[in-house]
GROMACS .gro file of C-alpha atoms in nm:
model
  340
    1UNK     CA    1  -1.177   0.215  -1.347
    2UNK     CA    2  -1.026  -0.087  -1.154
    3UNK     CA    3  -0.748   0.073  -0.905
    4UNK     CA    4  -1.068   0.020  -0.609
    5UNK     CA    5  -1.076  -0.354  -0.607
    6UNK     CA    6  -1.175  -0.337  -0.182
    7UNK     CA    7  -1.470  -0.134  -0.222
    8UNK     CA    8  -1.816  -0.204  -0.381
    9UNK     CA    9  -1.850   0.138  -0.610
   10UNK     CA   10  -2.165   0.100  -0.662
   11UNK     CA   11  -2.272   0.198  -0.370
   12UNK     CA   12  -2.082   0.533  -0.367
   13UNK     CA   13  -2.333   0.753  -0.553
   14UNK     CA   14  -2.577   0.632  -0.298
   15UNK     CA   15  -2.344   0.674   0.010
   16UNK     CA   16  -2.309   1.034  -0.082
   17UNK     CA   17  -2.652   1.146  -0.185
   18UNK     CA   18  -2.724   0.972   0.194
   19UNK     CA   19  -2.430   1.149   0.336
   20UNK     CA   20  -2.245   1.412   0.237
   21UNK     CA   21  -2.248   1.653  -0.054
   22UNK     CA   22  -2.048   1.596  -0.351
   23UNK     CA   23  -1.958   1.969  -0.340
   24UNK     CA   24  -1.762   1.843   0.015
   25UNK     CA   25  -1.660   1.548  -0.134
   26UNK     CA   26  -1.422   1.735  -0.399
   27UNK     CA   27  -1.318   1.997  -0.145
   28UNK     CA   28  -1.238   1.824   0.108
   29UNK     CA   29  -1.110   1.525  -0.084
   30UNK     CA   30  -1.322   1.265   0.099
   31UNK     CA   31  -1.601   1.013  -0.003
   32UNK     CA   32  -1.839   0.779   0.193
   33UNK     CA   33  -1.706   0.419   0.117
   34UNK     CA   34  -1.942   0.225   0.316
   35UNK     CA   35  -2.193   0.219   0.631
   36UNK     CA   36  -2.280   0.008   0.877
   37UNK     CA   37  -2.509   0.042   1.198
   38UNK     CA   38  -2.287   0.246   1.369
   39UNK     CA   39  -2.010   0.350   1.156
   40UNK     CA   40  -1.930   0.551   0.850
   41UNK     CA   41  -1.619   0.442   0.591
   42UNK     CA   42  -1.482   0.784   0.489
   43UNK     CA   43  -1.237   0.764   0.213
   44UNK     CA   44  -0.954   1.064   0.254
   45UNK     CA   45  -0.655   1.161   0.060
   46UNK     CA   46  -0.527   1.312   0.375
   47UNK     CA   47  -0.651   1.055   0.711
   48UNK     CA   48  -0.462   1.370   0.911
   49UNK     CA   49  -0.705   1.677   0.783
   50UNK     CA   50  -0.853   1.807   1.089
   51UNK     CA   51  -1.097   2.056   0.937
   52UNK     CA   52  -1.191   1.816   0.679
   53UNK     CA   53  -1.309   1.591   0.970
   54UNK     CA   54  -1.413   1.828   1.194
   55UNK     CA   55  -1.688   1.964   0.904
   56UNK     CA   56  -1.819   1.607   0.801
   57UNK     CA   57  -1.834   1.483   1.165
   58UNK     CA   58  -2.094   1.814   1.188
   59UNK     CA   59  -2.264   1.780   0.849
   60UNK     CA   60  -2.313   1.371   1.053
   61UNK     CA   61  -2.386   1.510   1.372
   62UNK     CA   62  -2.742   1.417   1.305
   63UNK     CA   63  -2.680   1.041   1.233
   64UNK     CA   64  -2.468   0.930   1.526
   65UNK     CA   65  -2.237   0.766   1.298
   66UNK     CA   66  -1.828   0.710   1.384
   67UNK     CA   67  -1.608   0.796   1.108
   68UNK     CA   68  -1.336   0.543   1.062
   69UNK     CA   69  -1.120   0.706   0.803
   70UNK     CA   70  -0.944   0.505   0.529
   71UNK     CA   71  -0.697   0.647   0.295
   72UNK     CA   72  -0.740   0.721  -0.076
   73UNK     CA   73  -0.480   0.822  -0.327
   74UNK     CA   74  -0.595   1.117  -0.530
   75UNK     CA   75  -0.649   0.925  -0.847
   76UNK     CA   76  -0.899   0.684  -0.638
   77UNK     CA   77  -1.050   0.984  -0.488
   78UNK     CA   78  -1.097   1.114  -0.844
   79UNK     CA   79  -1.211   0.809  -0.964
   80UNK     CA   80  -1.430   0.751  -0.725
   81UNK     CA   81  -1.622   1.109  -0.788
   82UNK     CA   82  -1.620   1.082  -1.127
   83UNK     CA   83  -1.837   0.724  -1.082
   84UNK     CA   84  -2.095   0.925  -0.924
   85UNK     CA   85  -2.123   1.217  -1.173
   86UNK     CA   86  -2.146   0.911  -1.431
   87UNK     CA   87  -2.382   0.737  -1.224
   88UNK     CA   88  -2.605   0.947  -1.044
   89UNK     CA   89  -2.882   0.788  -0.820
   90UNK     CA   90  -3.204   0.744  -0.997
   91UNK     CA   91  -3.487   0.950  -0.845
   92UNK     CA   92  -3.661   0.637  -0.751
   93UNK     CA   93  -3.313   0.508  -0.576
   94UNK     CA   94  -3.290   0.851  -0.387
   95UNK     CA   95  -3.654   0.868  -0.229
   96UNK     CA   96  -3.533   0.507  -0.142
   97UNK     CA   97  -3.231   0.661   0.056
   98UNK     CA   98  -3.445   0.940   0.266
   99UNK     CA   99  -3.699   0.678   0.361
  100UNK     CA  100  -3.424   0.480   0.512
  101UNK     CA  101  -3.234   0.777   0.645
  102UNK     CA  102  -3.576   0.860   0.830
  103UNK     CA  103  -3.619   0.498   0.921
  104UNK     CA  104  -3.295   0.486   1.082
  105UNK     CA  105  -3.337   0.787   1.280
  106UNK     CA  106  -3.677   0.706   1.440
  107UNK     CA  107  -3.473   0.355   1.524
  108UNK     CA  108  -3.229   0.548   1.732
  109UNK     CA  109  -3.447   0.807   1.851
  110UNK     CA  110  -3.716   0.520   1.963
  111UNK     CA  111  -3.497   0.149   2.001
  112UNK     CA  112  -3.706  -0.167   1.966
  113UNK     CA  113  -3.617  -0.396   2.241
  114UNK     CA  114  -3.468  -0.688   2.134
  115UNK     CA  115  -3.287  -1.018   2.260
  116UNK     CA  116  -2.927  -0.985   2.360
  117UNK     CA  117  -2.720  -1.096   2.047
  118UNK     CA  118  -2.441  -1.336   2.127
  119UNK     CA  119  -2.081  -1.198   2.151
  120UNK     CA  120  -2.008  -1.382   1.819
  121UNK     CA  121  -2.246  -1.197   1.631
  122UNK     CA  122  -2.191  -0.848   1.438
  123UNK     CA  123  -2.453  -0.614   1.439
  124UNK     CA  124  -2.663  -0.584   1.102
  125UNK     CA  125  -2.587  -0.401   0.851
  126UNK     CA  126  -2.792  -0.146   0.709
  127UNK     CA  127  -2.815  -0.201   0.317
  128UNK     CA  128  -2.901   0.065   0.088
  129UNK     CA  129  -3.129  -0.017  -0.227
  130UNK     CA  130  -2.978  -0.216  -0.473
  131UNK     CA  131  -2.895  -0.001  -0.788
  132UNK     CA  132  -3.060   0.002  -1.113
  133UNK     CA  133  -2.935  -0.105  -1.405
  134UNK     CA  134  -2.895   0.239  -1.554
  135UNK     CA  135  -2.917   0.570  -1.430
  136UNK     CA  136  -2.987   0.874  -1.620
  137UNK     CA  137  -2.733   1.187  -1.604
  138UNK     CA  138  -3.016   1.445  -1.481
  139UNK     CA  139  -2.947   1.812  -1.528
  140UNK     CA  140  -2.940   1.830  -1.124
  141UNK     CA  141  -2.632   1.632  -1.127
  142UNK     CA  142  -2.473   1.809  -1.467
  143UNK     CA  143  -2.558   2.125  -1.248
  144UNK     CA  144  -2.402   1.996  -0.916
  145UNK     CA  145  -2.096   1.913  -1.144
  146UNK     CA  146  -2.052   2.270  -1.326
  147UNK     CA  147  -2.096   2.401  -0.952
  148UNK     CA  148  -1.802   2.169  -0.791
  149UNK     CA  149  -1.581   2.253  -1.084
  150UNK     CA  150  -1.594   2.577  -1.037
  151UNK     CA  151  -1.566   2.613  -0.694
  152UNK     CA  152  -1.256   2.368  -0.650
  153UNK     CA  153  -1.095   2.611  -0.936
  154UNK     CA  154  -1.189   2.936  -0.770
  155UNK     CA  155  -1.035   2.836  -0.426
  156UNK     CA  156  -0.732   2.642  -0.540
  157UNK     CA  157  -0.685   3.030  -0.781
  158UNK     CA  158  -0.664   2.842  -1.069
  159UNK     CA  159  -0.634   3.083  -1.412
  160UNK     CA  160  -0.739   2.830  -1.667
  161UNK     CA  161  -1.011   2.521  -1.668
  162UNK     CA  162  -1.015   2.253  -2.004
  163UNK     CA  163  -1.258   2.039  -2.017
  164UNK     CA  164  -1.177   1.776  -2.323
  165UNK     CA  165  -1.312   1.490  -2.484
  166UNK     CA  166  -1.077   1.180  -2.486
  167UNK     CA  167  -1.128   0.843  -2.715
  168UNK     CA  168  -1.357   0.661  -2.669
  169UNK     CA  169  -1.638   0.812  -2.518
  170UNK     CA  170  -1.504   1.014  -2.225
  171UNK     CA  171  -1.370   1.334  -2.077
  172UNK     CA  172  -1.183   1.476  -1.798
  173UNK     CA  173  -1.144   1.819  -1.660
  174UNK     CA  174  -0.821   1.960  -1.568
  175UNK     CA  175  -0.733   2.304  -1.438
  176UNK     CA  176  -0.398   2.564  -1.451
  177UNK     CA  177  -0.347   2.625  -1.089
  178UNK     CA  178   0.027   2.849  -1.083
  179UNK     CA  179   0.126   2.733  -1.450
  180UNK     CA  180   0.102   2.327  -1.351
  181UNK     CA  181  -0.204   2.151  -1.479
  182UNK     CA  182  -0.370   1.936  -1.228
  183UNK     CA  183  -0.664   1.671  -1.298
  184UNK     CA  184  -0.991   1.767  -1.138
  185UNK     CA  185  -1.229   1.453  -1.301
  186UNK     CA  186  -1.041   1.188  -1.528
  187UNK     CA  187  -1.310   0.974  -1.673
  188UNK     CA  188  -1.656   1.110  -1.683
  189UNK     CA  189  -1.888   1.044  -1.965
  190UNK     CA  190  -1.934   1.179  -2.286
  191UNK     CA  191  -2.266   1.234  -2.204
  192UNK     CA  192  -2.224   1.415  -1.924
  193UNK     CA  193  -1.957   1.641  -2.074
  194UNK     CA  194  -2.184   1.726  -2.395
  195UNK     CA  195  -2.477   1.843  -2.091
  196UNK     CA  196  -2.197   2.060  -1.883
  197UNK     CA  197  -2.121   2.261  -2.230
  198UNK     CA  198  -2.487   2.340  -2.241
  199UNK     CA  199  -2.504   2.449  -1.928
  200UNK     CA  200  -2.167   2.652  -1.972
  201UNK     CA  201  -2.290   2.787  -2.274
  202UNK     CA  202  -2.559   2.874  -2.104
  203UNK     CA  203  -2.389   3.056  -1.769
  204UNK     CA  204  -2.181   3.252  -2.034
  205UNK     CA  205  -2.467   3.350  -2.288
  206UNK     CA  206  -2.375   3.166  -2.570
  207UNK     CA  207  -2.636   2.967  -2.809
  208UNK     CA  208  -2.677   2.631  -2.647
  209UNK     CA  209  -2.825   2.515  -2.988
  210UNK     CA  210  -2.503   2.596  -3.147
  211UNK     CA  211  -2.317   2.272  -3.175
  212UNK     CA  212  -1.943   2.209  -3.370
  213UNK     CA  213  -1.900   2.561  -3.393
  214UNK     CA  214  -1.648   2.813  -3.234
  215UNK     CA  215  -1.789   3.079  -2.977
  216UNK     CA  216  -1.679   3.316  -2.720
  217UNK     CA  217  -1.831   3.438  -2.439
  218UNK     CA  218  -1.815   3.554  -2.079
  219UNK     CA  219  -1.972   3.606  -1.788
  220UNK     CA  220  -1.894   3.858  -1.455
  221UNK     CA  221  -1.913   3.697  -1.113
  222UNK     CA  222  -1.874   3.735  -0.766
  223UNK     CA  223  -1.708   3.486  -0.539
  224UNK     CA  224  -1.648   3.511  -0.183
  225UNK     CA  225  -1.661   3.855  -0.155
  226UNK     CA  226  -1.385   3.882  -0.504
  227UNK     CA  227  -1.507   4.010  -0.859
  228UNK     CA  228  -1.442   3.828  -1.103
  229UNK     CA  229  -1.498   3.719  -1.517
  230UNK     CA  230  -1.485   3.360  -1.673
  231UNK     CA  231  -1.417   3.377  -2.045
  232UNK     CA  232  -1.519   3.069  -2.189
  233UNK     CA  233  -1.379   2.942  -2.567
  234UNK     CA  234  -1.595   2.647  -2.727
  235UNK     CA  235  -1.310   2.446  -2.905
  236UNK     CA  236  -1.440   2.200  -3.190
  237UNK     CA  237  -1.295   1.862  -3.136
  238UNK     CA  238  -1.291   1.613  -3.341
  239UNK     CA  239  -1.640   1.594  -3.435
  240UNK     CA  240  -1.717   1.699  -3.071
  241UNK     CA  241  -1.685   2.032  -2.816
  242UNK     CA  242  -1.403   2.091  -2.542
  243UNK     CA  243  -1.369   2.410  -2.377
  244UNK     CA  244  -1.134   2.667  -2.214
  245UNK     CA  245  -1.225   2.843  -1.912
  246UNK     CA  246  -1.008   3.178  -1.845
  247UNK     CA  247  -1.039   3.311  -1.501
  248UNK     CA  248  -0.971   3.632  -1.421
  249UNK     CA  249  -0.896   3.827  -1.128
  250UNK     CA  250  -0.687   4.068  -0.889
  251UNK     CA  251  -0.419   4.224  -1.149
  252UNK     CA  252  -0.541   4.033  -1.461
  253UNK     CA  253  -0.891   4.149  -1.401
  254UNK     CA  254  -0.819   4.492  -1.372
  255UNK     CA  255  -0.594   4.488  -1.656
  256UNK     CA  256  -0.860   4.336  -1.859
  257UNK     CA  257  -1.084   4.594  -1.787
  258UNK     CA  258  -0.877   4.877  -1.815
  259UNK     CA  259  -0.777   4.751  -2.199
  260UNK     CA  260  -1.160   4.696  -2.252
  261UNK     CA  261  -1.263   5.054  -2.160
  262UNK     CA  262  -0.953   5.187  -2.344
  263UNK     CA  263  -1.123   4.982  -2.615
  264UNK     CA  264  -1.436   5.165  -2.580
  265UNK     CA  265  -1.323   5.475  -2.576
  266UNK     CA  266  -1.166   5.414  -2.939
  267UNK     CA  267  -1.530   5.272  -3.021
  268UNK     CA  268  -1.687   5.578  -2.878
  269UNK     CA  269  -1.459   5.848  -3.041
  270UNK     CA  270  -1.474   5.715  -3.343
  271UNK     CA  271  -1.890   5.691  -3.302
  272UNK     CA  272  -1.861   6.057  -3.235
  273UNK     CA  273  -1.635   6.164  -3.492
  274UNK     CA  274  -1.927   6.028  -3.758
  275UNK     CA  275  -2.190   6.217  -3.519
  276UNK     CA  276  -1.987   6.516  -3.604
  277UNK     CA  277  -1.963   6.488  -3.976
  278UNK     CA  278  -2.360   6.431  -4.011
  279UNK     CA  279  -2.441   6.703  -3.771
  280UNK     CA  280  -2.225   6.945  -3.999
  281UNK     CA  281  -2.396   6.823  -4.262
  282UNK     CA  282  -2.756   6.844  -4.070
  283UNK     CA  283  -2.662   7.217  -3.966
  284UNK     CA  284  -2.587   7.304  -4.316
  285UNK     CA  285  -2.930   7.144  -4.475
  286UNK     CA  286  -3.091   7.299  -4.199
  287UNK     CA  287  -2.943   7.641  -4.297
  288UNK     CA  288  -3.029   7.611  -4.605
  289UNK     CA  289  -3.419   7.525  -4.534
  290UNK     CA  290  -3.480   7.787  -4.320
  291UNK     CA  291  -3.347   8.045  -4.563
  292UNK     CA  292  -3.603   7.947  -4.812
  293UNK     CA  293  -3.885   7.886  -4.599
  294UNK     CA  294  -3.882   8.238  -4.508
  295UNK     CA  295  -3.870   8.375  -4.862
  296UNK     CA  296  -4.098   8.128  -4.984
  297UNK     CA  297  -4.307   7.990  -4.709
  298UNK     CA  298  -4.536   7.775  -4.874
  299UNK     CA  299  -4.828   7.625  -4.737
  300UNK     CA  300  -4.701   7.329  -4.480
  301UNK     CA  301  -4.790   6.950  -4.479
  302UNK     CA  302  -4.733   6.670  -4.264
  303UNK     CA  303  -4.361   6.644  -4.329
  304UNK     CA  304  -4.310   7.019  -4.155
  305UNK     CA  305  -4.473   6.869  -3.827
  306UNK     CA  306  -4.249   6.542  -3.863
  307UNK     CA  307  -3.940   6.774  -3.904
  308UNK     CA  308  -4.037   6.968  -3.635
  309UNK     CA  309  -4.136   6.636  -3.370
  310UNK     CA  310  -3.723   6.548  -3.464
  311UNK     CA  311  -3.590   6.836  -3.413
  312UNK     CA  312  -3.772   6.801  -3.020
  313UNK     CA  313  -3.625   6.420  -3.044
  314UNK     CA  314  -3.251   6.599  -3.122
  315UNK     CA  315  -3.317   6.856  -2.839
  316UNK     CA  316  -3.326   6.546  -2.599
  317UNK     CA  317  -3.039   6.394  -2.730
  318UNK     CA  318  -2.838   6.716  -2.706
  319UNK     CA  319  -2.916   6.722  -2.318
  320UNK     CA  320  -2.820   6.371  -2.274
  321UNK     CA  321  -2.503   6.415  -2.473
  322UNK     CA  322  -2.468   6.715  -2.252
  323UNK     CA  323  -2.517   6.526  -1.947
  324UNK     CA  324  -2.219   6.243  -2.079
  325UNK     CA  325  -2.015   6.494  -2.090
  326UNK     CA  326  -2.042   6.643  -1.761
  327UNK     CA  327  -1.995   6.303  -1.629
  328UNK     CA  328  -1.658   6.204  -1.848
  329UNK     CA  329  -1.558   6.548  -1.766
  330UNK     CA  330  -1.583   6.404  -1.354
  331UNK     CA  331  -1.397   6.105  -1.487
  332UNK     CA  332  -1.159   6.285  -1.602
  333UNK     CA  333  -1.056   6.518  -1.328
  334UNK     CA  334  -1.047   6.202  -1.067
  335UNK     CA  335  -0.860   6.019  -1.315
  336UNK     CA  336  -0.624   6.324  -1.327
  337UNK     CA  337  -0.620   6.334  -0.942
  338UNK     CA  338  -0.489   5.966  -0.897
  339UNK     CA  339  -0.200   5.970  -1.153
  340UNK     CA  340  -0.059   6.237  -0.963
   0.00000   0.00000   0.00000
């Protein structure tokens, strides 16, 4: 921190829960600075972005607010986002926020006539609620994090995500976007990155509980309409976790699939090459039973009324195999159709 010596950062993770999303925030690169009466601050690494404008001057539509622009570098834009995933407004702070949002816009809506103010004189400022002392990184926030991560990845078709602890107590987030690696959050909280790999543990179906210890999972999405699958690799780290996020998709995801099937198929064969051996071997015992049953039939107990409920079991199985077959047989012959 330090390169935002003109504004009061503190009021930023306010500004935004008042304002604007933080999933808009990182997309758009923008971020409320400050407010007054009649204006809105917005920071913006591009001042020139038409769309980026012309969506918060809709998502503001309801306040009446101006937006005076001011521009940002990225790394104060960055900066300035990771402060509010490290400092997330307290519940107390944000019920604090919609009061006065409400107040203000029964103000407007209904004006209080007052006595003209002198041309000399600005007109008041509308404070938010001073911040607490501390403010607690609330699985909400960890959530709204994992989602903006993602999303800024997914539509800037980036391959790879790290996230990675760095000394002393922080992390940052970077992502492979056409082989160059570009910084997505520089200094968030070690807190707040040891909640995100729970919940990315979580999203991929690996054991949250697991802690220090290598795992591998992965998870099938769909976004905007394009399938997808983030493989995640939990990395230990120096007595901590950073992880690697593969995405994949288009020619890598099919690819992918097409060596996991062939994969399968090995896994399968093999799977029915034992089937075949103890079948042979089931046919021949079986042979062998009924040739002595019939020359010396005995007098039958409970295990000739198992044997015969399994062999009803192995009729059922037979169908199904049957039906597998008829369908990889289908496979097959389309498979056959569009090599040609």
């Amino acid at each position: 921190m330090g390169t935002l010596s003109n504004i009061d950062i503190s009021r930023v993770p306010g500004l935004i829960a008042q304002f604007l999303p933080v999933e808009i925030c990182i997309y758009y690169q923008v971020v409320p600075i400050s407010t007054d009466y009649e204006s809105l601050v917005l920071g913006m690494v591009d001042i020139e972005d038409l769309a980026a404008l012309d969506y918060v001057g809709k998502l503001l539509g309801y306040s009446e607010l101006k937006i005076q622009p001011q521009p940002l570098t990225i790394e104060e834009h960055q900066e300035l986002i990771a402060y509010y995933f490290s400092h997330p407004p307290a519940e107390a702070e944000l019920t604090a926020i919609r009061q006065q949002a409400e107040a203000t816009r029964l103000s407007r809506a209904h004006p209080i006539p007052q006595e003209p103010q002198a041309e000399s004189e600005a007109p008041a400022a509308v404070p938010l609620p001073p911040r607490p002392a501390a403010a607690s990184d609330s699985d909400e926030t960890v959530q709204q994090l994992l989602n903006s991560m993602l999303r800024r990845a997914l539509d800037d078709k980036a391959d790879q995500i790290y996230i990675e602890p760095v000394e002393p107590n922080l992390c940052r987030i970077r992502y492979r976007q056409q082989g160059i690696i570009r910084d997505l959050f520089k200094e968030l909280t070690d807190n707040i990155r040891a909640k995100l790999m729970i919940n990315l543990k979580k999203m991929v179906g690996l054991d949250s509980r697991l802690i220090g210890e290598r795992q591998q999972g992965d998870v099938e999405r769909v976004y905007r309409g394009e399938p997808l699958i983030i493989q995640m690799s939990v990395i230990p780290q120096r007595n901590k976790e950073a992880a690697k996020l593969v995405i994949l998709r288009g020619e890598s995801l099919v690819k992918y699939q097409q060596e996991q099937n062939n994969a399968r198929v090995v896994e399968a064969l093999l799977a029915a090459q034992q089937a075949h051996e103890l079948f042979q071997k089931f046919e021949s015992t079986m042979a062998s039973l009924l040739d002595k049953v019939r020359h010396y039939s005995g007098h039958p107990n409970g295990d000739w009324q198992a044997l015969s409920s399994m062999l009803d079991v192995l009729k059922t199985n037979a169908e199904t195999l049957a039906a597998y077959q008829q369908e990889w047989n289908e496979l097959l012959r389309n498979a056959s159709q569009h090599s040609r």
